[in-house]
Amino acid sequence: MDCPICGSDDIEILNSKQKSSKTKLMEEYLLRCESCGHVFKDIFSAKKPKPYRLIISEQDKSHKTTIDLSPSDELKTGEILLSEFGQVEVTSIEVNDKRVNKSKIEDIDTIWATSVEIPARIGFSVDLHGEVDSYKLDLDRDFEIAPGDVVKIDKHIVKVHVIKTQDRKLTSGFAKAGVIKRVYSKPVKFNNFDYDLTKDIFKKTS
Ligand SMILES: [Zn+2]
């Protein structure tokens, strides 16, 4: 926006207020031109977000859901949206039974997307007195592992001793899978365990 008096675009926002009606969201700005000092108001308005049909494909399954978007905006394939199933990338947009790459959101019937929630891949070593069984695991990035955890993995029940993250080695506390490089563990003679990671094994590497 430019100053209505001198045309400068060097504008400072002094204040902003949100107003909303049934269908619109309005933002009222109090502005000052840094060139001539003129103070003026400007109103930005957008249609209120509405739910749109969203179909997310993820490996071999798909989820039908909705996502709230502002009808005034535009959507393009390749954009990332935050859905209830996490981040998704728009792969196709359906408008009047046609697939398009770009559309004003108010015209959209269905948004097609794929999940881009990438699991964290971590290493997991089981120290068998000289030999090591080593695994690659795929875990939710938020999954927490702590030194001292007793874990079932494959045919072993082990206790976590050390967690190597991107920048340090932990022997206490906990770390989220998203930052873990490798977990070091030793077998214990327990029958109970805190959790089972067997289903998360991507492959056994040694
Ligand atoms: Zn001005």
PDB file of C-alpha atoms and ligand atoms in Angstrom:
ATOM      1  CA  MET A   1       0.000   0.000   0.000  1.00  0.00           C
ATOM      2  CA  ASP A   2       1.105   3.531  -0.732  1.00  0.00           C
ATOM      3  CA  CYS A   3       0.596   6.839   1.058  1.00  0.00           C
ATOM      4  CA  PRO A   4      -2.485   8.578  -0.420  1.00  0.00           C
ATOM      5  CA  ILE A   5      -0.804  11.989  -0.031  1.00  0.00           C
ATOM      6  CA  CYS A   6       2.756  11.580  -1.307  1.00  0.00           C
ATOM      7  CA  GLY A   7       2.677   8.080  -2.852  1.00  0.00           C
ATOM      8  CA  SER A   8       5.564   6.736  -0.753  1.00  0.00           C
ATOM      9  CA  ASP A   9       5.529   3.003   0.074  1.00  0.00           C
ATOM     10  CA  ASP A  10       7.549   3.539   3.260  1.00  0.00           C
ATOM     11  CA  ILE A  11       4.637   2.877   5.611  1.00  0.00           C
ATOM     12  CA  GLU A  12       4.682   1.963   9.287  1.00  0.00           C
ATOM     13  CA  ILE A  13       1.836   0.030  10.939  1.00  0.00           C
ATOM     14  CA  LEU A  14       0.805   1.861  14.131  1.00  0.00           C
ATOM     15  CA  ASN A  15      -2.055  -0.381  15.118  1.00  0.00           C
ATOM     16  CA  SER A  16      -4.257  -3.182  13.797  1.00  0.00           C
ATOM     17  CA  LYS A  17      -7.711  -4.358  14.771  1.00  0.00           C
ATOM     18  CA  GLN A  18      -9.543  -7.508  13.719  1.00  0.00           C
ATOM     19  CA  LYS A  19     -13.230  -7.426  12.962  1.00  0.00           C
ATOM     20  CA  SER A  20     -15.364 -10.200  11.610  1.00  0.00           C
ATOM     21  CA  SER A  21     -18.813 -10.520  10.115  1.00  0.00           C
ATOM     22  CA  LYS A  22     -20.651 -13.741   9.260  1.00  0.00           C
ATOM     23  CA  THR A  23     -18.682 -14.352   6.100  1.00  0.00           C
ATOM     24  CA  LYS A  24     -15.738 -11.975   6.255  1.00  0.00           C
ATOM     25  CA  LEU A  25     -12.647 -11.404   8.320  1.00  0.00           C
ATOM     26  CA  MET A  26     -11.521  -7.811   8.355  1.00  0.00           C
ATOM     27  CA  GLU A  27      -8.292  -6.310   9.537  1.00  0.00           C
ATOM     28  CA  GLU A  28      -8.259  -2.557  10.046  1.00  0.00           C
ATOM     29  CA  TYR A  29      -4.824  -0.928  10.031  1.00  0.00           C
ATOM     30  CA  LEU A  30      -3.788   2.461  11.343  1.00  0.00           C
ATOM     31  CA  LEU A  31      -0.779   3.499   9.256  1.00  0.00           C
ATOM     32  CA  ARG A  32       1.746   6.299   9.110  1.00  0.00           C
ATOM     33  CA  CYS A  33       3.735   7.392   6.106  1.00  0.00           C
ATOM     34  CA  GLU A  34       7.401   7.592   7.050  1.00  0.00           C
ATOM     35  CA  SER A  35       8.065  10.126   4.267  1.00  0.00           C
ATOM     36  CA  CYS A  36       5.443  12.806   4.939  1.00  0.00           C
ATOM     37  CA  GLY A  37       4.019  11.759   8.323  1.00  0.00           C
ATOM     38  CA  HIS A  38       0.433  11.387   7.080  1.00  0.00           C
ATOM     39  CA  VAL A  39      -1.653   9.037   9.256  1.00  0.00           C
ATOM     40  CA  PHE A  40      -4.404   7.013   7.578  1.00  0.00           C
ATOM     41  CA  LYS A  41      -6.510   3.853   7.835  1.00  0.00           C
ATOM     42  CA  ASP A  42      -6.683   0.877   5.513  1.00  0.00           C
ATOM     43  CA  ILE A  43      -8.880  -2.199   5.650  1.00  0.00           C
ATOM     44  CA  PHE A  44      -7.884  -5.631   4.457  1.00  0.00           C
ATOM     45  CA  SER A  45     -10.702  -8.133   4.157  1.00  0.00           C
ATOM     46  CA  ALA A  46     -10.844 -11.818   3.320  1.00  0.00           C
ATOM     47  CA  LYS A  47     -13.631 -14.360   3.271  1.00  0.00           C
ATOM     48  CA  LYS A  48     -13.771 -16.525   6.385  1.00  0.00           C
ATOM     49  CA  PRO A  49     -12.231 -20.012   6.145  1.00  0.00           C
ATOM     50  CA  LYS A  50     -14.630 -22.793   5.135  1.00  0.00           C
ATOM     51  CA  PRO A  51     -14.161 -26.569   5.139  1.00  0.00           C
ATOM     52  CA  TYR A  52     -13.088 -28.137   1.830  1.00  0.00           C
ATOM     53  CA  ARG A  53     -13.031 -31.830   0.979  1.00  0.00           C
ATOM     54  CA  LEU A  54      -9.510 -33.264   1.229  1.00  0.00           C
ATOM     55  CA  ILE A  55      -8.446 -36.762   0.198  1.00  0.00           C
ATOM     56  CA  ILE A  56      -5.000 -37.797   1.420  1.00  0.00           C
ATOM     57  CA  SER A  57      -3.252 -40.841   0.033  1.00  0.00           C
ATOM     58  CA  GLU A  58      -0.620 -42.451   2.181  1.00  0.00           C
ATOM     59  CA  GLN A  59       1.177 -45.577   0.958  1.00  0.00           C
ATOM     60  CA  ASP A  60      -1.665 -48.075   0.404  1.00  0.00           C
ATOM     61  CA  LYS A  61      -4.519 -46.282   2.159  1.00  0.00           C
ATOM     62  CA  SER A  62      -6.365 -42.995   1.831  1.00  0.00           C
ATOM     63  CA  HIS A  63      -8.059 -40.670   4.313  1.00  0.00           C
ATOM     64  CA  LYS A  64     -11.122 -38.551   3.589  1.00  0.00           C
ATOM     65  CA  THR A  65     -11.250 -35.404   5.643  1.00  0.00           C
ATOM     66  CA  THR A  66     -11.858 -31.675   5.353  1.00  0.00           C
ATOM     67  CA  ILE A  67      -9.587 -28.688   5.726  1.00  0.00           C
ATOM     68  CA  ASP A  68     -10.523 -25.089   6.545  1.00  0.00           C
ATOM     69  CA  LEU A  69      -9.237 -22.647   3.939  1.00  0.00           C
ATOM     70  CA  SER A  70     -10.075 -19.071   3.049  1.00  0.00           C
ATOM     71  CA  PRO A  71     -12.226 -19.019  -0.124  1.00  0.00           C
ATOM     72  CA  SER A  72     -10.441 -15.834  -1.234  1.00  0.00           C
ATOM     73  CA  ASP A  73      -7.055 -17.539  -1.530  1.00  0.00           C
ATOM     74  CA  GLU A  74      -5.641 -19.489  -4.416  1.00  0.00           C
ATOM     75  CA  LEU A  75      -4.334 -23.049  -4.238  1.00  0.00           C
ATOM     76  CA  LYS A  76      -1.715 -24.693  -6.472  1.00  0.00           C
ATOM     77  CA  THR A  77      -0.468 -28.254  -6.773  1.00  0.00           C
ATOM     78  CA  GLY A  78       2.796 -28.693  -4.889  1.00  0.00           C
ATOM     79  CA  GLU A  79       1.663 -26.523  -1.971  1.00  0.00           C
ATOM     80  CA  ILE A  80       1.928 -27.928   1.538  1.00  0.00           C
ATOM     81  CA  LEU A  81      -1.166 -27.865   3.776  1.00  0.00           C
ATOM     82  CA  LEU A  82      -1.421 -28.764   7.436  1.00  0.00           C
ATOM     83  CA  SER A  83      -4.242 -31.297   7.791  1.00  0.00           C
ATOM     84  CA  GLU A  84      -5.439 -33.297  10.772  1.00  0.00           C
ATOM     85  CA  PHE A  85      -3.190 -36.108   9.449  1.00  0.00           C
ATOM     86  CA  GLY A  86      -0.146 -33.823   9.414  1.00  0.00           C
ATOM     87  CA  GLN A  87       1.527 -32.090   6.507  1.00  0.00           C
ATOM     88  CA  VAL A  88       0.291 -32.991   3.053  1.00  0.00           C
ATOM     89  CA  GLU A  89       1.323 -31.935  -0.432  1.00  0.00           C
ATOM     90  CA  VAL A  90      -1.435 -30.985  -2.883  1.00  0.00           C
ATOM     91  CA  THR A  91      -1.195 -33.302  -5.915  1.00  0.00           C
ATOM     92  CA  SER A  92      -4.398 -32.404  -7.745  1.00  0.00           C
ATOM     93  CA  ILE A  93      -7.343 -30.016  -7.489  1.00  0.00           C
ATOM     94  CA  GLU A  94     -10.845 -30.948  -8.632  1.00  0.00           C
ATOM     95  CA  VAL A  95     -13.048 -28.143  -9.991  1.00  0.00           C
ATOM     96  CA  ASN A  96     -16.340 -28.985 -11.779  1.00  0.00           C
ATOM     97  CA  ASP A  97     -15.305 -32.636 -12.384  1.00  0.00           C
ATOM     98  CA  LYS A  98     -11.990 -31.533 -13.899  1.00  0.00           C
ATOM     99  CA  ARG A  99      -8.497 -31.863 -12.497  1.00  0.00           C
ATOM    100  CA  VAL A 100      -6.545 -28.610 -12.488  1.00  0.00           C
ATOM    101  CA  ASN A 101      -3.158 -27.448 -11.185  1.00  0.00           C
ATOM    102  CA  LYS A 102      -4.351 -24.139  -9.813  1.00  0.00           C
ATOM    103  CA  SER A 103      -7.668 -22.647  -8.699  1.00  0.00           C
ATOM    104  CA  LYS A 104      -9.307 -20.019  -6.575  1.00  0.00           C
ATOM    105  CA  ILE A 105     -10.230 -21.910  -3.426  1.00  0.00           C
ATOM    106  CA  GLU A 106     -13.935 -20.962  -3.531  1.00  0.00           C
ATOM    107  CA  ASP A 107     -14.321 -22.941  -6.804  1.00  0.00           C
ATOM    108  CA  ILE A 108     -12.746 -26.150  -5.481  1.00  0.00           C
ATOM    109  CA  ASP A 109     -14.781 -29.354  -5.020  1.00  0.00           C
ATOM    110  CA  THR A 110     -12.027 -31.656  -3.779  1.00  0.00           C
ATOM    111  CA  ILE A 111      -8.340 -31.359  -2.942  1.00  0.00           C
ATOM    112  CA  TRP A 112      -6.163 -34.427  -3.530  1.00  0.00           C
ATOM    113  CA  ALA A 113      -2.934 -34.724  -1.576  1.00  0.00           C
ATOM    114  CA  THR A 114      -0.251 -37.099  -0.370  1.00  0.00           C
ATOM    115  CA  SER A 115       1.176 -37.295   3.110  1.00  0.00           C
ATOM    116  CA  VAL A 116       4.634 -35.811   3.572  1.00  0.00           C
ATOM    117  CA  GLU A 117       5.015 -36.820   7.189  1.00  0.00           C
ATOM    118  CA  ILE A 118       8.283 -38.637   6.830  1.00  0.00           C
ATOM    119  CA  PRO A 119       9.126 -41.015   9.666  1.00  0.00           C
ATOM    120  CA  ALA A 120      12.501 -40.713  11.340  1.00  0.00           C
ATOM    121  CA  ARG A 121      14.913 -43.525  10.451  1.00  0.00           C
ATOM    122  CA  ILE A 122      17.221 -44.393  13.341  1.00  0.00           C
ATOM    123  CA  GLY A 123      19.827 -47.043  14.062  1.00  0.00           C
ATOM    124  CA  PHE A 124      19.375 -49.451  16.961  1.00  0.00           C
ATOM    125  CA  SER A 125      22.268 -51.613  18.203  1.00  0.00           C
ATOM    126  CA  VAL A 126      22.008 -54.572  20.535  1.00  0.00           C
ATOM    127  CA  ASP A 127      25.376 -55.402  22.133  1.00  0.00           C
ATOM    128  CA  LEU A 128      25.650 -59.190  22.462  1.00  0.00           C
ATOM    129  CA  HIS A 129      29.054 -59.338  24.190  1.00  0.00           C
ATOM    130  CA  GLY A 130      31.238 -58.825  21.163  1.00  0.00           C
ATOM    131  CA  GLU A 131      28.679 -59.351  18.439  1.00  0.00           C
ATOM    132  CA  VAL A 132      26.158 -56.678  17.602  1.00  0.00           C
ATOM    133  CA  ASP A 133      22.691 -57.026  16.136  1.00  0.00           C
ATOM    134  CA  SER A 134      21.971 -53.825  14.288  1.00  0.00           C
ATOM    135  CA  TYR A 135      18.647 -52.545  12.968  1.00  0.00           C
ATOM    136  CA  LYS A 136      17.209 -49.627  11.061  1.00  0.00           C
ATOM    137  CA  LEU A 137      13.865 -48.471  12.464  1.00  0.00           C
ATOM    138  CA  ASP A 138      11.216 -46.109  11.095  1.00  0.00           C
ATOM    139  CA  LEU A 139       9.579 -44.185  13.951  1.00  0.00           C
ATOM    140  CA  ASP A 140       7.241 -41.229  14.350  1.00  0.00           C
ATOM    141  CA  ARG A 141       9.438 -38.162  14.705  1.00  0.00           C
ATOM    142  CA  ASP A 142       7.852 -37.415  18.100  1.00  0.00           C
ATOM    143  CA  PHE A 143       8.410 -40.895  19.523  1.00  0.00           C
ATOM    144  CA  GLU A 144      10.445 -40.566  22.730  1.00  0.00           C
ATOM    145  CA  ILE A 145      13.217 -42.926  23.787  1.00  0.00           C
ATOM    146  CA  ALA A 146      15.017 -42.631  27.122  1.00  0.00           C
ATOM    147  CA  PRO A 147      18.138 -44.285  28.522  1.00  0.00           C
ATOM    148  CA  GLY A 148      16.845 -46.964  30.910  1.00  0.00           C
ATOM    149  CA  ASP A 149      13.872 -47.894  28.726  1.00  0.00           C
ATOM    150  CA  VAL A 150      13.349 -51.648  28.488  1.00  0.00           C
ATOM    151  CA  VAL A 151      12.480 -52.471  24.899  1.00  0.00           C
ATOM    152  CA  LYS A 152      11.489 -55.528  22.926  1.00  0.00           C
ATOM    153  CA  ILE A 153      13.116 -55.617  19.509  1.00  0.00           C
ATOM    154  CA  ASP A 154      13.049 -58.692  17.284  1.00  0.00           C
ATOM    155  CA  LYS A 155      14.004 -61.634  19.539  1.00  0.00           C
ATOM    156  CA  HIS A 156      15.689 -59.472  22.183  1.00  0.00           C
ATOM    157  CA  ILE A 157      14.576 -57.710  25.327  1.00  0.00           C
ATOM    158  CA  VAL A 158      17.106 -54.945  25.937  1.00  0.00           C
ATOM    159  CA  LYS A 159      17.788 -51.909  28.081  1.00  0.00           C
ATOM    160  CA  VAL A 160      18.722 -48.634  26.380  1.00  0.00           C
ATOM    161  CA  HIS A 161      22.150 -47.450  27.602  1.00  0.00           C
ATOM    162  CA  VAL A 162      23.166 -44.593  25.348  1.00  0.00           C
ATOM    163  CA  ILE A 163      21.320 -42.489  22.780  1.00  0.00           C
ATOM    164  CA  LYS A 164      23.390 -40.736  20.149  1.00  0.00           C
ATOM    165  CA  THR A 165      21.638 -37.668  18.761  1.00  0.00           C
ATOM    166  CA  GLN A 166      22.736 -35.290  16.045  1.00  0.00           C
ATOM    167  CA  ASP A 167      24.926 -33.377  18.493  1.00  0.00           C
ATOM    168  CA  ARG A 168      25.485 -35.394  21.669  1.00  0.00           C
ATOM    169  CA  LYS A 169      25.389 -38.672  23.548  1.00  0.00           C
ATOM    170  CA  LEU A 170      22.694 -39.062  26.180  1.00  0.00           C
ATOM    171  CA  THR A 171      22.846 -41.376  29.177  1.00  0.00           C
ATOM    172  CA  SER A 172      19.882 -39.703  30.916  1.00  0.00           C
ATOM    173  CA  GLY A 173      16.866 -37.632  29.928  1.00  0.00           C
ATOM    174  CA  PHE A 174      15.170 -38.585  26.677  1.00  0.00           C
ATOM    175  CA  ALA A 175      15.266 -37.786  22.971  1.00  0.00           C
ATOM    176  CA  LYS A 176      12.702 -37.691  20.192  1.00  0.00           C
ATOM    177  CA  ALA A 177      13.246 -40.016  17.246  1.00  0.00           C
ATOM    178  CA  GLY A 178      13.491 -36.998  14.942  1.00  0.00           C
ATOM    179  CA  VAL A 179      16.928 -36.119  16.370  1.00  0.00           C
ATOM    180  CA  ILE A 180      18.227 -39.616  17.208  1.00  0.00           C
ATOM    181  CA  LYS A 181      21.019 -41.142  15.114  1.00  0.00           C
ATOM    182  CA  ARG A 182      21.482 -44.403  16.993  1.00  0.00           C
ATOM    183  CA  VAL A 183      20.357 -46.142  20.166  1.00  0.00           C
ATOM    184  CA  TYR A 184      22.789 -48.470  21.983  1.00  0.00           C
ATOM    185  CA  SER A 185      21.339 -51.241  24.117  1.00  0.00           C
ATOM    186  CA  LYS A 186      22.201 -54.434  25.978  1.00  0.00           C
ATOM    187  CA  PRO A 187      20.061 -57.522  26.596  1.00  0.00           C
ATOM    188  CA  VAL A 188      18.426 -57.888  30.007  1.00  0.00           C
ATOM    189  CA  LYS A 189      16.837 -60.918  31.579  1.00  0.00           C
ATOM    190  CA  PHE A 190      13.351 -59.421  31.964  1.00  0.00           C
ATOM    191  CA  ASN A 191      10.111 -60.731  30.548  1.00  0.00           C
ATOM    192  CA  ASN A 192       8.403 -57.356  30.678  1.00  0.00           C
ATOM    193  CA  PHE A 193       9.241 -54.345  28.562  1.00  0.00           C
ATOM    194  CA  ASP A 194       8.100 -50.739  28.186  1.00  0.00           C
ATOM    195  CA  TYR A 195       7.369 -50.985  24.451  1.00  0.00           C
ATOM    196  CA  ASP A 196       7.938 -53.192  21.420  1.00  0.00           C
ATOM    197  CA  LEU A 197       9.802 -51.793  18.412  1.00  0.00           C
ATOM    198  CA  THR A 198       9.739 -55.009  16.362  1.00  0.00           C
ATOM    199  CA  LYS A 199       6.982 -53.731  14.044  1.00  0.00           C
ATOM    200  CA  ASP A 200       9.045 -50.584  13.348  1.00  0.00           C
ATOM    201  CA  ILE A 201      12.057 -52.473  11.980  1.00  0.00           C
ATOM    202  CA  PHE A 202      12.787 -51.357   8.429  1.00  0.00           C
ATOM    203  CA  LYS A 203      15.650 -53.835   8.111  1.00  0.00           C
ATOM    204  CA  LYS A 204      18.236 -55.756  10.080  1.00  0.00           C
ATOM    205  CA  THR A 205      21.663 -54.558   8.991  1.00  0.00           C
ATOM    206  CA  SER A 206      23.915 -57.010  10.869  1.00  0.00           C
TER     207      SER A 206
HETATM  208 ZN    ZN B   1       3.259  10.320   2.593  1.00  0.00          ZN
END
